CSV table of C-alpha atoms in Angstrom, one decimal:
chain,number,residue,atom,x,y,z
A,1,MET,CA,-4.9,-0.7,-16.5
A,2,SER,CA,-1.4,-1.2,-15.0
A,3,VAL,CA,-0.9,-2.4,-11.4
A,4,GLY,CA,0.3,1.2,-10.7
A,5,GLU,CA,-2.8,2.7,-12.1
A,6,LYS,CA,-4.9,0.3,-10.1
A,7,LEU,CA,-2.9,1.2,-6.9
A,8,ILE,CA,-3.6,4.9,-7.5
A,9,ALA,CA,-7.4,4.2,-7.8
A,10,TYR,CA,-7.2,1.9,-4.7
A,11,HIS,CA,-5.6,4.6,-2.6
A,12,GLN,CA,-8.5,7.0,-3.4
A,13,THR,CA,-10.8,4.5,-1.7
A,14,LEU,CA,-9.0,4.4,1.7
A,15,HIS,CA,-10.8,7.5,3.1
A,16,GLY,CA,-14.2,5.8,3.2
A,17,GLY,CA,-12.8,2.4,4.1
A,18,TYR,CA,-11.2,0.4,1.2
A,19,ASP,CA,-12.3,-1.3,-2.0
A,20,LEU,CA,-11.9,-5.1,-1.2
A,21,GLU,CA,-12.6,-6.0,-4.9
A,22,LEU,CA,-9.8,-3.7,-6.1
A,23,PHE,CA,-7.6,-4.9,-3.3
A,24,ASN,CA,-8.0,-8.5,-4.5
A,25,GLU,CA,-7.2,-7.4,-8.1
A,26,ILE,CA,-3.9,-5.8,-6.9
A,27,TRP,CA,-2.5,-8.2,-4.2
A,28,HIS,CA,-1.6,-11.7,-5.2
A,29,ASP,CA,-3.1,-14.5,-3.1
A,30,ASP,CA,0.4,-15.8,-2.4
A,31,TYR,CA,1.5,-12.4,-1.1
A,32,GLN,CA,4.2,-12.6,1.6
A,33,GLY,CA,6.0,-9.7,3.2
A,34,TYR,CA,7.9,-8.9,6.4
A,35,SER,CA,7.1,-6.3,9.0
A,36,ASN,CA,10.1,-4.7,10.6
A,37,SER,CA,7.8,-3.2,13.2
A,38,THR,CA,6.6,-6.5,14.5
A,39,GLN,CA,9.4,-8.8,13.2
A,40,THR,CA,6.8,-11.1,11.6
A,41,VAL,CA,5.9,-12.5,8.2
A,42,VAL,CA,2.9,-10.7,6.7
A,43,ARG,CA,0.4,-12.4,4.5
A,44,LYS,CA,-2.5,-11.1,2.4
A,45,GLU,CA,-5.0,-11.7,5.2
A,46,ASP,CA,-2.8,-9.6,7.5
A,47,LEU,CA,-2.8,-6.8,4.9
A,48,ILE,CA,-6.6,-6.9,4.9
A,49,LYS,CA,-6.6,-6.4,8.7
A,50,THR,CA,-4.3,-3.4,8.2
A,51,MET,CA,-6.6,-1.9,5.6
A,52,GLU,CA,-9.5,-2.3,8.0
A,53,ALA,CA,-7.5,-0.1,10.4
A,54,CYS,CA,-6.9,2.5,7.8
A,55,LYS,CA,-10.5,3.9,7.5
A,56,GLY,CA,-10.3,7.7,7.3
A,57,VAL,CA,-6.8,7.9,5.7
A,58,THR,CA,-6.6,10.6,3.1
A,59,VAL,CA,-4.2,9.9,0.2
A,60,HIS,CA,-3.2,13.3,-1.3
A,61,SER,CA,-1.2,11.9,-4.2
A,62,THR,CA,0.3,8.8,-5.6
A,63,ASP,CA,3.1,8.9,-8.1
A,64,ILE,CA,4.5,6.0,-10.1
A,65,LEU,CA,8.2,6.3,-10.0
A,66,TYR,CA,8.9,3.2,-12.0
A,67,GLU,CA,6.9,0.2,-13.3
A,68,ASN,CA,7.5,-2.8,-15.5
A,69,ALA,CA,6.3,-6.4,-15.4
A,70,GLU,CA,8.4,-7.3,-12.3
A,71,VAL,CA,8.6,-4.1,-10.2
A,72,LEU,CA,6.4,-1.1,-9.2
A,73,VAL,CA,7.9,1.8,-7.3
A,74,THR,CA,5.6,4.5,-6.0
A,75,GLU,CA,5.7,7.5,-3.7
A,76,TRP,CA,2.5,8.5,-2.0
A,77,LYS,CA,1.5,11.2,0.5
A,78,ALA,CA,-1.2,10.6,3.0
A,79,THR,CA,-2.7,11.9,6.2
A,80,PHE,CA,-3.5,9.3,8.9
A,81,PRO,CA,-6.0,10.4,11.5
A,82,ALA,CA,-5.9,9.2,15.1
A,83,ASN,CA,-6.9,5.6,15.7
A,84,THR,CA,-5.7,4.2,12.4
A,85,ALA,CA,-2.9,1.8,11.5
A,86,ARG,CA,-0.2,4.5,11.9
A,87,ALA,CA,0.4,7.3,14.3
A,88,GLU,CA,-1.6,10.4,13.5
A,89,GLY,CA,0.1,12.7,11.0
A,90,THR,CA,1.0,13.2,7.4
A,91,TYR,CA,3.6,11.0,5.7
A,92,ALA,CA,5.5,10.5,2.5
A,93,VAL,CA,5.7,6.8,1.7
A,94,VAL,CA,8.1,5.2,-0.8
A,95,GLU,CA,6.9,1.7,-1.7
A,96,TRP,CA,8.8,-1.0,-3.7
A,97,ASN,CA,6.5,-3.7,-5.0
A,98,LYS,CA,7.6,-7.0,-6.5
A,99,LEU,CA,5.1,-8.2,-9.1
A,100,LYS,CA,4.0,-11.6,-10.2
A,101,ASP,CA,1.2,-12.4,-12.6
A,102,GLY,CA,0.3,-8.7,-12.8
A,103,GLN,CA,-0.2,-8.4,-9.0
A,104,ILE,CA,1.9,-7.4,-5.9
A,105,ILE,CA,3.5,-10.5,-4.5
A,106,SER,CA,5.6,-8.7,-1.9
A,107,HIS,CA,6.5,-5.1,-1.0
A,108,ARG,CA,8.6,-2.9,1.2
A,109,THR,CA,7.8,0.6,2.4
A,110,GLY,CA,9.6,3.5,4.0
A,111,MET,CA,7.5,6.2,5.7
A,112,THR,CA,8.7,9.6,6.7
A,113,SER,CA,6.6,12.1,8.7
A,114,ILE,CA,6.3,15.4,6.7
A,115,PRO,CA,4.6,18.7,7.4
A,116,THR,CA,1.2,19.2,5.9
A,117,SER,CA,2.6,22.1,3.9
A,118,ALA,CA,4.7,19.5,2.0
A,119,ILE,CA,1.8,17.9,0.3
């Protein structure tokens, strides 16, 4: 199963919480990203805290736009309820993931609020 296929399966677990075992299969232990929102470095343990704040998120679709051994680019559409990691609403998310050893080592996202009718 490719990293993209694992990510699609992982997204489907977010509504009820998240699948920690699958999360650990996808994200590299040396993961390091950067949050433009908080202007801070983000590590794997920070991502886990974010996932804990995403219970109830409904992912409507995840599309793999491009994937090879080094890069995974996806677009996914999700609805975030109140009191989750994002403001309540429905979003289209484009995500660029850098891969190492078959796992995500860093990523960048762009989220745009969309009407529910666009999903």
